[in-house]
């Protein structure tokens, strides 16, 4: 069974940092591009980061560029999201997700989702 399990969320102050992890199992992790997607209260899903299967190519939207860094360890079948300079608007449930349908460096749809981890940025 495919499983994606996020962890590392929590409450942090504005300007703080947090590192999220997503442990994957049940599929050939090393052949899949991985994304992080977040959903804030009252808003739709927002893609925040992608890393290709080999880990050499990364993509981020302007909203997090320069603050968030995605990485992966294929030997440990884990993808990470390092979040720095956090802002209140970063508050959301963060999901890792993957699939085979991409256009360029963006997933068109996701075949697998994790359960999500809550990130709250507040003073």
Short mmCIF file of N, CA and C in Angstrom, two decimals:
data_model
loop_
_atom_site.label_atom_id
_atom_site.label_comp_id
_atom_site.label_asym_id
_atom_site.label_seq_id
_atom_site.Cartn_x
_atom_site.Cartn_y
_atom_site.Cartn_z
N UNK A 1 0.84 -1.18 0.00
CA UNK A 1 0.00 0.00 0.00
C UNK A 1 0.88 1.24 0.00
N UNK A 2 0.53 2.21 -0.84
CA UNK A 2 1.26 3.46 -0.90
C UNK A 2 0.96 4.28 0.34
N UNK A 3 2.02 4.79 0.97
CA UNK A 3 1.86 5.63 2.14
C UNK A 3 2.80 6.82 2.06
N UNK A 4 2.27 7.98 2.41
CA UNK A 4 3.04 9.21 2.56
C UNK A 4 2.68 9.77 3.93
N UNK A 5 3.66 9.89 4.80
CA UNK A 5 3.41 10.31 6.17
C UNK A 5 4.22 11.56 6.47
N UNK A 6 3.53 12.69 6.60
CA UNK A 6 4.18 13.96 6.91
C UNK A 6 4.39 14.10 8.41
N UNK A 7 5.42 14.83 8.77
CA UNK A 7 5.68 15.14 10.17
C UNK A 7 6.50 16.42 10.24
N UNK A 8 6.61 16.98 11.43
CA UNK A 8 7.43 18.15 11.65
C UNK A 8 6.69 19.46 11.78
N UNK A 9 5.38 19.44 11.60
CA UNK A 9 4.61 20.66 11.75
C UNK A 9 4.52 21.10 13.20
N UNK A 10 4.04 22.31 13.40
CA UNK A 10 3.91 22.84 14.74
C UNK A 10 3.64 24.32 14.73
N UNK A 11 3.74 24.91 15.91
CA UNK A 11 3.53 26.34 16.10
C UNK A 11 4.87 27.05 16.16
N UNK A 12 5.05 28.05 15.31
CA UNK A 12 6.28 28.83 15.29
C UNK A 12 5.94 30.31 15.20
N UNK A 13 6.87 31.14 15.65
CA UNK A 13 6.69 32.59 15.57
C UNK A 13 7.08 33.10 14.19
N UNK A 14 6.51 34.23 13.77
CA UNK A 14 6.94 34.83 12.51
C UNK A 14 8.45 35.02 12.47
N UNK A 15 9.04 34.70 11.34
CA UNK A 15 10.49 34.76 11.20
C UNK A 15 11.20 33.48 11.57
N UNK A 16 10.48 32.56 12.15
CA UNK A 16 11.07 31.30 12.58
C UNK A 16 11.21 30.30 11.45
N UNK A 17 11.71 29.13 11.80
CA UNK A 17 11.96 28.07 10.83
C UNK A 17 11.35 26.76 11.27
N UNK A 18 11.09 25.92 10.29
CA UNK A 18 10.52 24.61 10.54
C UNK A 18 10.95 23.69 9.42
N UNK A 19 11.19 22.44 9.74
CA UNK A 19 11.56 21.45 8.73
C UNK A 19 10.54 20.32 8.73
N UNK A 20 9.87 20.16 7.61
CA UNK A 20 8.89 19.10 7.45
C UNK A 20 9.52 17.89 6.79
N UNK A 21 9.02 16.73 7.15
CA UNK A 21 9.48 15.48 6.55
C UNK A 21 8.28 14.71 6.01
N UNK A 22 8.52 13.94 4.98
CA UNK A 22 7.50 13.07 4.42
C UNK A 22 8.14 11.72 4.14
N UNK A 23 7.73 10.73 4.90
CA UNK A 23 8.25 9.37 4.73
C UNK A 23 7.36 8.60 3.77
N UNK A 24 7.96 8.07 2.72
CA UNK A 24 7.21 7.38 1.68
C UNK A 24 7.49 5.89 1.70
N UNK A 25 6.48 5.12 1.32
CA UNK A 25 6.63 3.68 1.21
C UNK A 25 5.57 3.13 0.26
N UNK A 26 5.80 1.93 -0.22
CA UNK A 26 4.82 1.25 -1.05
C UNK A 26 4.89 1.56 -2.53
N UNK A 27 5.88 2.32 -2.95
CA UNK A 27 6.07 2.60 -4.37
C UNK A 27 7.54 2.91 -4.63
N UNK A 28 7.91 3.00 -5.90
CA UNK A 28 9.31 3.25 -6.26
C UNK A 28 9.61 4.73 -6.12
N UNK A 29 9.84 5.14 -4.90
CA UNK A 29 10.04 6.55 -4.55
C UNK A 29 11.07 7.23 -5.44
N UNK A 30 12.16 6.55 -5.73
CA UNK A 30 13.25 7.15 -6.48
C UNK A 30 12.94 7.47 -7.93
N UNK A 31 11.79 7.05 -8.43
CA UNK A 31 11.40 7.34 -9.81
C UNK A 31 10.30 8.40 -9.89
N UNK A 32 9.86 8.92 -8.75
CA UNK A 32 8.76 9.88 -8.72
C UNK A 32 9.23 11.29 -8.35
N UNK A 33 8.76 12.27 -9.10
CA UNK A 33 8.89 13.66 -8.68
C UNK A 33 7.97 13.86 -7.48
N UNK A 34 8.40 14.69 -6.53
CA UNK A 34 7.62 14.91 -5.32
C UNK A 34 7.26 16.38 -5.16
N UNK A 35 6.07 16.64 -4.64
CA UNK A 35 5.62 18.00 -4.40
C UNK A 35 5.15 18.17 -2.97
N UNK A 36 5.20 19.41 -2.52
CA UNK A 36 4.53 19.83 -1.30
C UNK A 36 3.39 20.76 -1.69
N UNK A 37 2.23 20.54 -1.09
CA UNK A 37 1.04 21.34 -1.32
C UNK A 37 0.48 21.76 0.03
N UNK A 38 -0.01 22.97 0.14
CA UNK A 38 -0.58 23.42 1.40
C UNK A 38 -1.99 23.94 1.18
N UNK A 39 -2.77 23.91 2.26
CA UNK A 39 -4.12 24.45 2.22
C UNK A 39 -4.37 25.24 3.49
N UNK A 40 -4.56 26.53 3.33
CA UNK A 40 -4.84 27.42 4.45
C UNK A 40 -6.33 27.43 4.73
N UNK A 41 -6.72 27.83 5.94
CA UNK A 41 -8.15 27.89 6.27
C UNK A 41 -8.91 28.77 5.30
N UNK A 42 -10.00 28.25 4.75
CA UNK A 42 -10.83 29.02 3.85
C UNK A 42 -10.28 29.19 2.45
N UNK A 43 -9.17 28.54 2.14
CA UNK A 43 -8.57 28.66 0.82
C UNK A 43 -8.42 27.30 0.16
N UNK A 44 -8.21 27.33 -1.14
CA UNK A 44 -7.98 26.10 -1.88
C UNK A 44 -6.53 25.66 -1.77
N UNK A 45 -6.23 24.47 -2.27
CA UNK A 45 -4.86 23.98 -2.23
C UNK A 45 -3.90 24.88 -3.00
N UNK A 46 -2.71 25.04 -2.47
CA UNK A 46 -1.67 25.85 -3.10
C UNK A 46 -0.38 25.05 -3.16
N UNK A 47 0.10 24.80 -4.36
CA UNK A 47 1.37 24.13 -4.53
C UNK A 47 2.51 25.02 -4.04
N UNK A 48 3.48 24.46 -3.33
CA UNK A 48 4.57 25.27 -2.79
C UNK A 48 5.96 24.79 -3.19
N UNK A 49 6.10 23.56 -3.65
CA UNK A 49 7.43 23.11 -4.02
C UNK A 49 7.40 21.79 -4.77
N UNK A 50 8.36 21.60 -5.65
CA UNK A 50 8.55 20.35 -6.37
C UNK A 50 10.03 20.02 -6.45
N UNK A 51 10.34 18.74 -6.38
CA UNK A 51 11.68 18.26 -6.61
C UNK A 51 11.59 17.06 -7.54
N UNK A 52 12.48 16.99 -8.51
CA UNK A 52 12.44 15.88 -9.45
C UNK A 52 12.96 14.61 -8.79
N UNK A 53 12.79 13.51 -9.49
CA UNK A 53 13.08 12.21 -8.89
C UNK A 53 14.53 12.08 -8.42
N UNK A 54 15.46 12.65 -9.17
CA UNK A 54 16.86 12.56 -8.80
C UNK A 54 17.31 13.61 -7.81
N UNK A 55 16.48 14.62 -7.56
CA UNK A 55 16.81 15.65 -6.59
C UNK A 55 17.64 16.80 -7.13
N UNK A 56 17.90 16.82 -8.42
CA UNK A 56 18.76 17.84 -8.99
C UNK A 56 18.01 19.08 -9.47
N UNK A 57 16.70 18.98 -9.63
CA UNK A 57 15.90 20.09 -10.14
C UNK A 57 14.79 20.40 -9.15
N UNK A 58 14.62 21.69 -8.84
CA UNK A 58 13.61 22.13 -7.89
C UNK A 58 12.81 23.28 -8.48
N UNK A 59 11.58 23.43 -8.01
CA UNK A 59 10.72 24.48 -8.50
C UNK A 59 9.83 24.99 -7.37
N UNK A 60 9.66 26.30 -7.30
CA UNK A 60 8.84 26.92 -6.26
C UNK A 60 8.08 28.10 -6.83
N UNK A 61 6.91 28.38 -6.29
CA UNK A 61 6.20 29.59 -6.68
C UNK A 61 6.83 30.81 -6.00
N UNK A 62 6.52 31.99 -6.49
CA UNK A 62 7.10 33.21 -5.94
C UNK A 62 6.76 33.42 -4.47
N UNK A 63 5.63 32.90 -4.03
CA UNK A 63 5.20 33.11 -2.66
C UNK A 63 6.16 32.54 -1.62
N UNK A 64 6.93 31.52 -2.00
CA UNK A 64 7.84 30.90 -1.05
C UNK A 64 9.29 30.89 -1.53
N UNK A 65 9.53 31.34 -2.73
CA UNK A 65 10.87 31.32 -3.30
C UNK A 65 11.84 32.12 -2.43
N UNK A 66 12.98 31.51 -2.15
CA UNK A 66 13.97 32.14 -1.31
C UNK A 66 13.79 31.85 0.16
N UNK A 67 12.65 31.28 0.54
CA UNK A 67 12.37 30.96 1.93
C UNK A 67 12.24 29.46 2.18
N UNK A 68 11.67 28.75 1.22
CA UNK A 68 11.45 27.31 1.35
C UNK A 68 12.43 26.56 0.45
N UNK A 69 12.96 25.46 0.97
CA UNK A 69 13.87 24.62 0.20
C UNK A 69 13.44 23.17 0.30
N UNK A 70 13.16 22.56 -0.82
CA UNK A 70 12.80 21.16 -0.86
C UNK A 70 14.05 20.31 -1.09
N UNK A 71 14.08 19.14 -0.50
CA UNK A 71 15.18 18.21 -0.70
C UNK A 71 14.66 16.79 -0.52
N UNK A 72 15.48 15.82 -0.86
CA UNK A 72 15.05 14.44 -0.70
C UNK A 72 16.24 13.53 -0.46
N UNK A 73 15.96 12.42 0.17
CA UNK A 73 16.94 11.38 0.40
C UNK A 73 16.32 10.10 -0.13
N UNK A 74 16.70 9.72 -1.33
CA UNK A 74 16.07 8.56 -1.96
C UNK A 74 16.41 7.26 -1.24
N UNK A 75 17.58 7.19 -0.62
CA UNK A 75 17.94 5.99 0.13
C UNK A 75 17.02 5.79 1.32
N UNK A 76 16.54 6.90 1.90
CA UNK A 76 15.63 6.84 3.04
C UNK A 76 14.18 7.04 2.62
N UNK A 77 13.94 7.16 1.32
CA UNK A 77 12.60 7.39 0.76
C UNK A 77 11.87 8.49 1.52
N UNK A 78 12.55 9.62 1.66
CA UNK A 78 12.00 10.74 2.41
C UNK A 78 12.22 12.04 1.65
N UNK A 79 11.21 12.90 1.67
CA UNK A 79 11.33 14.23 1.11
C UNK A 79 11.15 15.24 2.24
N UNK A 80 11.87 16.35 2.16
CA UNK A 80 11.87 17.35 3.21
C UNK A 80 11.44 18.71 2.66
N UNK A 81 10.98 19.56 3.55
CA UNK A 81 10.72 20.95 3.20
C UNK A 81 11.25 21.82 4.33
N UNK A 82 12.36 22.50 4.06
CA UNK A 82 12.92 23.44 5.02
C UNK A 82 12.26 24.79 4.81
N UNK A 83 11.62 25.31 5.84
CA UNK A 83 10.89 26.56 5.76
C UNK A 83 11.54 27.58 6.68
N UNK A 84 12.02 28.66 6.10
CA UNK A 84 12.65 29.74 6.85
C UNK A 84 11.86 31.03 6.68
N UNK A 85 12.14 31.98 7.54
CA UNK A 85 11.48 33.30 7.48
C UNK A 85 9.97 33.16 7.36
N UNK A 86 9.41 32.34 8.21
CA UNK A 86 7.99 32.03 8.13
C UNK A 86 7.13 33.25 8.42
N UNK A 87 6.01 33.31 7.71
CA UNK A 87 5.06 34.40 7.83
C UNK A 87 3.71 33.85 8.27
N UNK A 88 2.87 34.67 8.88
CA UNK A 88 1.53 34.19 9.27
C UNK A 88 0.76 33.60 8.10
N UNK A 89 0.94 34.13 6.90
CA UNK A 89 0.23 33.62 5.75
C UNK A 89 0.72 32.25 5.30
N UNK A 90 1.79 31.74 5.90
CA UNK A 90 2.25 30.38 5.64
C UNK A 90 1.45 29.35 6.44
N UNK A 91 0.62 29.83 7.35
CA UNK A 91 -0.19 28.93 8.16
C UNK A 91 -1.10 28.09 7.27
N UNK A 92 -0.99 26.77 7.40
CA UNK A 92 -1.75 25.87 6.55
C UNK A 92 -1.47 24.44 6.97
N UNK A 93 -2.26 23.53 6.43
CA UNK A 93 -1.92 22.12 6.49
C UNK A 93 -1.04 21.81 5.29
N UNK A 94 0.09 21.20 5.54
CA UNK A 94 1.05 20.90 4.49
C UNK A 94 1.02 19.42 4.16
N UNK A 95 0.89 19.13 2.87
CA UNK A 95 0.81 17.77 2.38
C UNK A 95 1.97 17.49 1.42
N UNK A 96 2.49 16.28 1.46
CA UNK A 96 3.34 15.85 0.36
C UNK A 96 2.49 15.01 -0.58
N UNK A 97 2.79 15.10 -1.85
CA UNK A 97 1.98 14.43 -2.85
C UNK A 97 2.82 14.12 -4.08
N UNK A 98 2.37 13.15 -4.85
CA UNK A 98 3.11 12.77 -6.04
C UNK A 98 2.20 12.15 -7.07
N UNK A 99 2.71 12.01 -8.26
CA UNK A 99 1.99 11.39 -9.36
C UNK A 99 2.85 11.36 -10.59
N UNK A 100 2.32 10.86 -11.65
CA UNK A 100 3.05 10.73 -12.91
C UNK A 100 2.65 11.78 -13.94
N UNK A 101 1.64 12.59 -13.65
CA UNK A 101 1.14 13.57 -14.62
C UNK A 101 1.74 14.94 -14.35
N UNK A 102 2.72 15.31 -15.16
CA UNK A 102 3.37 16.60 -15.02
C UNK A 102 3.43 17.34 -16.34
N UNK A 103 3.41 18.65 -16.27
CA UNK A 103 3.71 19.53 -17.39
C UNK A 103 4.85 20.41 -16.94
N UNK A 104 5.99 20.22 -17.55
CA UNK A 104 7.17 20.93 -17.08
C UNK A 104 7.50 20.48 -15.67
N UNK A 105 7.71 21.44 -14.78
CA UNK A 105 8.04 21.15 -13.39
C UNK A 105 6.84 21.38 -12.47
N UNK A 106 5.69 20.97 -12.93
CA UNK A 106 4.47 21.08 -12.14
C UNK A 106 3.63 19.82 -12.28
N UNK A 107 3.13 19.32 -11.17
CA UNK A 107 2.17 18.23 -11.22
C UNK A 107 0.83 18.74 -11.72
N UNK A 108 0.22 18.01 -12.63
CA UNK A 108 -1.12 18.33 -13.10
C UNK A 108 -2.16 17.75 -12.15
N UNK A 109 -1.90 16.58 -11.67
CA UNK A 109 -2.75 15.94 -10.69
C UNK A 109 -1.88 15.06 -9.80
N UNK A 110 -2.45 14.64 -8.69
CA UNK A 110 -1.72 13.82 -7.75
C UNK A 110 -2.41 12.48 -7.57
N UNK A 111 -1.64 11.42 -7.62
CA UNK A 111 -2.16 10.08 -7.42
C UNK A 111 -2.10 9.67 -5.96
N UNK A 112 -1.14 10.21 -5.23
CA UNK A 112 -0.93 9.85 -3.84
C UNK A 112 -0.77 11.09 -2.99
N UNK A 113 -1.41 11.07 -1.82
CA UNK A 113 -1.37 12.17 -0.86
C UNK A 113 -1.03 11.65 0.52
N UNK A 114 -0.39 12.49 1.30
CA UNK A 114 -0.21 12.18 2.70
C UNK A 114 -1.39 12.69 3.51
N UNK A 115 -1.32 12.52 4.82
CA UNK A 115 -2.41 12.94 5.70
C UNK A 115 -2.30 14.41 6.09
N UNK A 116 -1.15 14.99 5.88
CA UNK A 116 -0.93 16.39 6.17
C UNK A 116 -0.38 16.64 7.56
N UNK A 117 0.32 17.76 7.71
CA UNK A 117 0.82 18.20 9.00
C UNK A 117 0.56 19.69 9.14
N UNK A 118 0.06 20.09 10.30
CA UNK A 118 -0.35 21.48 10.52
C UNK A 118 0.85 22.36 10.84
N UNK A 119 0.95 23.47 10.13
CA UNK A 119 1.94 24.50 10.40
C UNK A 119 1.20 25.78 10.76
N UNK A 120 1.48 26.31 11.95
CA UNK A 120 0.85 27.54 12.40
C UNK A 120 1.93 28.56 12.72
N UNK A 121 1.86 29.71 12.06
CA UNK A 121 2.82 30.78 12.27
C UNK A 121 2.09 31.93 12.94
N UNK A 122 2.41 32.16 14.19
CA UNK A 122 1.70 33.17 14.96
C UNK A 122 2.55 33.64 16.13
N UNK A 123 2.39 34.90 16.49
CA UNK A 123 3.07 35.45 17.65
C UNK A 123 2.17 35.44 18.87
#
